[in-house]
Amino acid sequence: MLDRAGRPARVLIDGPSGSGKTALALMLRERIGDGELLHLDDLYGGWDGLERVGRSVASSVIEPLSRGEAGRVRVWDWTANAPGEWRAFAPDRTLIVEGSGSLTRAAAPSATLRLWLDLEDEPERRRRALARSGGELYRPHWEHWAAQERAHARRERPRELADLVLRPARHPGDPVYTIVDERG
């Protein structure tokens, strides 16, 4: 997947917790074949890190890649509750970034494709988020994290920055994702 200048694409997938960002990112990477995947869960820096991560990914990963330069970011060691190793991203590979807070005004101009996942049914999102691996660890932080996601949505307006707004399937047999809004 290439951008208009012929460079590997930079894809941002944002949306609230439980909306299907990781599933979509994995599907896209499988289709692309040689894409790198960056999960913002690996970067948040604890349960208060959503706002900081969006700015950090824009300046240290997305913008350098858009100029054909390598990007790098420091992962968060959740076990040690401290910064972990550095992770580098090559400018010759497509990068898919998924996570709440990935689509910001700073990152949007340097991204090739901007996606917002729209699942407004909070009980359903909560059910999905807590049902996945690690959900029990997340349960006591749900409200605190949701408040950060709402603040991100008010501050950055990621839905408006998106090229496509997608809604994940709710029932077996439904299309996996449906386009709700397309900008171009």
Coordinates of C-alpha atoms in Angstrom, one line a residue:
M1 CA 0.0 0.0 0.0
L2 CA 1.6 3.3 -1.2
D3 CA 0.8 6.9 -0.7
R4 CA 0.5 9.4 -3.6
A5 CA 4.2 10.0 -3.6
G6 CA 4.9 6.3 -4.0
R7 CA 6.0 5.8 -0.4
P8 CA 4.6 3.1 2.0
A9 CA 1.4 4.2 3.5
R10 CA 0.8 5.4 7.1
V11 CA -2.7 4.3 8.3
L12 CA -4.3 5.6 11.5
I13 CA -7.1 3.6 13.1
D14 CA -8.8 5.4 16.0
G15 CA -12.1 4.9 18.0
P16 CA -13.2 4.3 21.5
S17 CA -12.3 1.1 23.4
G18 CA -14.1 -1.9 22.2
S19 CA -14.9 -0.5 18.7
G20 CA -12.8 -3.0 16.8
K21 CA -9.6 -1.1 16.1
T22 CA -7.2 -4.1 16.7
A23 CA -9.3 -6.5 14.6
L24 CA -9.4 -4.1 11.7
A25 CA -5.6 -3.4 12.0
L26 CA -4.9 -7.1 11.9
M27 CA -7.2 -7.6 8.8
L28 CA -5.4 -4.7 7.0
R29 CA -2.0 -6.0 7.8
E30 CA -2.9 -9.5 6.6
R31 CA -4.1 -7.9 3.3
I32 CA -1.1 -5.7 2.9
G33 CA 1.3 -8.5 3.7
D34 CA 4.4 -6.5 4.6
G35 CA 3.0 -3.9 6.9
E36 CA 4.2 -3.1 10.4
L37 CA 1.6 -2.7 13.2
L38 CA 1.9 -0.4 16.1
H39 CA -0.6 -1.0 18.9
L40 CA -0.9 2.2 21.1
D41 CA -1.6 -0.2 24.0
D42 CA 2.1 -0.8 23.9
L43 CA 2.8 3.0 24.4
Y44 CA 0.3 4.6 26.8
G45 CA 2.5 4.8 29.8
G46 CA -0.1 3.7 32.3
W47 CA -3.7 4.5 32.6
D48 CA -3.2 8.2 32.2
G49 CA -1.3 8.2 28.9
L50 CA -3.8 8.6 26.1
E51 CA -3.2 12.4 25.4
R52 CA 0.6 12.1 25.5
V53 CA 0.7 9.1 23.1
G54 CA -1.1 10.8 20.2
R55 CA 1.4 13.7 20.2
S56 CA 4.4 11.4 20.6
V57 CA 3.4 9.1 17.7
A58 CA 2.8 12.0 15.4
S59 CA 6.1 13.6 16.0
S60 CA 8.4 10.6 16.4
V61 CA 6.8 8.1 14.0
I62 CA 4.2 9.4 11.5
E63 CA 5.9 12.7 10.5
P64 CA 9.4 11.2 10.0
L65 CA 7.9 8.3 7.9
S66 CA 6.1 10.8 5.8
R67 CA 9.4 12.4 5.0
G68 CA 11.0 9.0 4.1
E69 CA 12.9 8.8 7.4
A70 CA 12.9 6.2 10.1
G71 CA 10.6 6.7 13.1
R72 CA 11.0 5.4 16.6
V73 CA 9.1 5.3 19.8
R74 CA 9.6 4.0 23.3
V75 CA 7.3 1.2 24.4
W76 CA 5.8 1.0 27.9
D77 CA 6.6 -1.9 30.1
W78 CA 3.3 -2.5 31.8
T79 CA 4.9 -5.1 34.2
A80 CA 7.6 -2.8 35.4
N81 CA 5.3 0.3 35.1
A82 CA 8.1 2.1 33.4
P83 CA 9.4 3.0 30.0
G84 CA 10.7 0.0 28.1
E85 CA 12.7 -0.6 24.9
W86 CA 12.8 1.6 21.8
R87 CA 11.0 0.4 18.7
A88 CA 12.0 1.5 15.3
F89 CA 9.9 1.8 12.1
A90 CA 11.5 1.6 8.6
P91 CA 10.3 4.1 6.0
D92 CA 10.1 1.4 3.4
R93 CA 7.2 -0.5 5.0
T94 CA 3.6 0.4 5.4
L95 CA 2.7 1.2 9.0
I96 CA -0.7 0.7 10.6
V97 CA -1.2 2.5 13.9
E98 CA -4.2 1.5 16.0
G99 CA -5.4 2.7 19.3
S100 CA -7.5 5.3 21.0
G101 CA -5.7 8.7 20.5
S102 CA -3.9 7.8 17.3
L103 CA -5.9 10.2 15.0
T104 CA -4.9 13.7 16.0
R105 CA -4.6 17.1 14.3
A106 CA -0.8 16.7 14.4
A107 CA -0.8 13.2 12.9
A108 CA -3.6 13.6 10.3
P109 CA -1.7 15.6 7.6
S110 CA 1.2 13.1 7.5
A111 CA -1.1 10.0 7.4
T112 CA -2.1 8.3 4.2
L113 CA -5.4 6.9 5.4
R114 CA -7.3 8.0 8.5
L115 CA -10.1 5.7 9.9
W116 CA -12.5 6.3 12.8
L117 CA -14.5 3.3 14.2
D118 CA -17.9 4.3 15.2
L119 CA -19.7 2.1 17.8
E120 CA -21.7 4.4 20.0
D121 CA -23.3 1.6 22.0
E122 CA -21.2 1.9 25.2
P123 CA -22.6 -1.2 26.9
E124 CA -21.6 -3.3 23.8
R125 CA -18.2 -1.6 23.5
R126 CA -17.6 -2.3 27.2
R127 CA -18.7 -5.9 26.8
R128 CA -16.3 -6.4 23.9
A129 CA -13.4 -4.7 25.6
L130 CA -13.7 -6.6 28.8
A131 CA -14.2 -9.9 27.0
R132 CA -10.8 -9.8 25.3
S133 CA -7.5 -11.0 26.8
G134 CA -6.6 -8.8 29.8
G135 CA -10.2 -7.5 30.2
E136 CA -10.3 -8.2 34.0
L137 CA -7.2 -5.9 34.4
Y138 CA -9.0 -3.3 32.4
R139 CA -12.4 -3.4 34.3
P140 CA -11.4 -1.1 37.2
H141 CA -10.0 1.5 34.8
W142 CA -12.9 1.5 32.3
E143 CA -14.5 4.8 33.5
H144 CA -11.2 6.6 33.8
W145 CA -10.1 5.5 30.4
A146 CA -13.4 6.4 28.8
A147 CA -13.1 9.9 30.2
Q148 CA -9.7 10.3 28.5
E149 CA -11.3 9.0 25.2
R150 CA -14.1 11.6 25.5
A151 CA -11.5 14.3 26.2
H152 CA -9.5 13.2 23.1
A153 CA -12.7 13.3 20.9
R154 CA -13.5 16.8 22.1
R155 CA -9.9 18.1 21.8
E156 CA -8.8 16.5 18.5
R157 CA -12.2 15.7 16.8
P158 CA -10.8 12.5 15.2
R159 CA -14.1 11.6 13.6
E160 CA -14.0 14.8 11.6
L161 CA -10.3 14.1 10.6
A162 CA -11.1 10.6 9.3
D163 CA -11.2 9.7 5.6
L164 CA -13.7 6.9 6.5
V165 CA -15.9 6.3 9.4
L166 CA -16.6 2.6 9.8
R167 CA -19.1 0.7 12.0
P168 CA -18.1 -2.8 13.1
A169 CA -20.6 -5.7 12.7
R170 CA -22.9 -6.3 15.6
H171 CA -24.3 -9.6 14.6
P172 CA -23.0 -12.8 13.0
G173 CA -23.5 -12.6 9.2
D174 CA -23.4 -8.7 9.1
P175 CA -20.6 -7.2 7.0
V176 CA -17.5 -7.0 9.1
Y177 CA -17.3 -3.2 8.8
T178 CA -19.8 -0.8 7.2
I179 CA -18.9 2.6 5.8
V180 CA -20.9 5.2 7.8
D181 CA -19.3 8.3 6.4
E182 CA -16.8 8.9 3.6
R183 CA -14.8 12.1 3.2
G184 CA -12.5 12.8 0.3

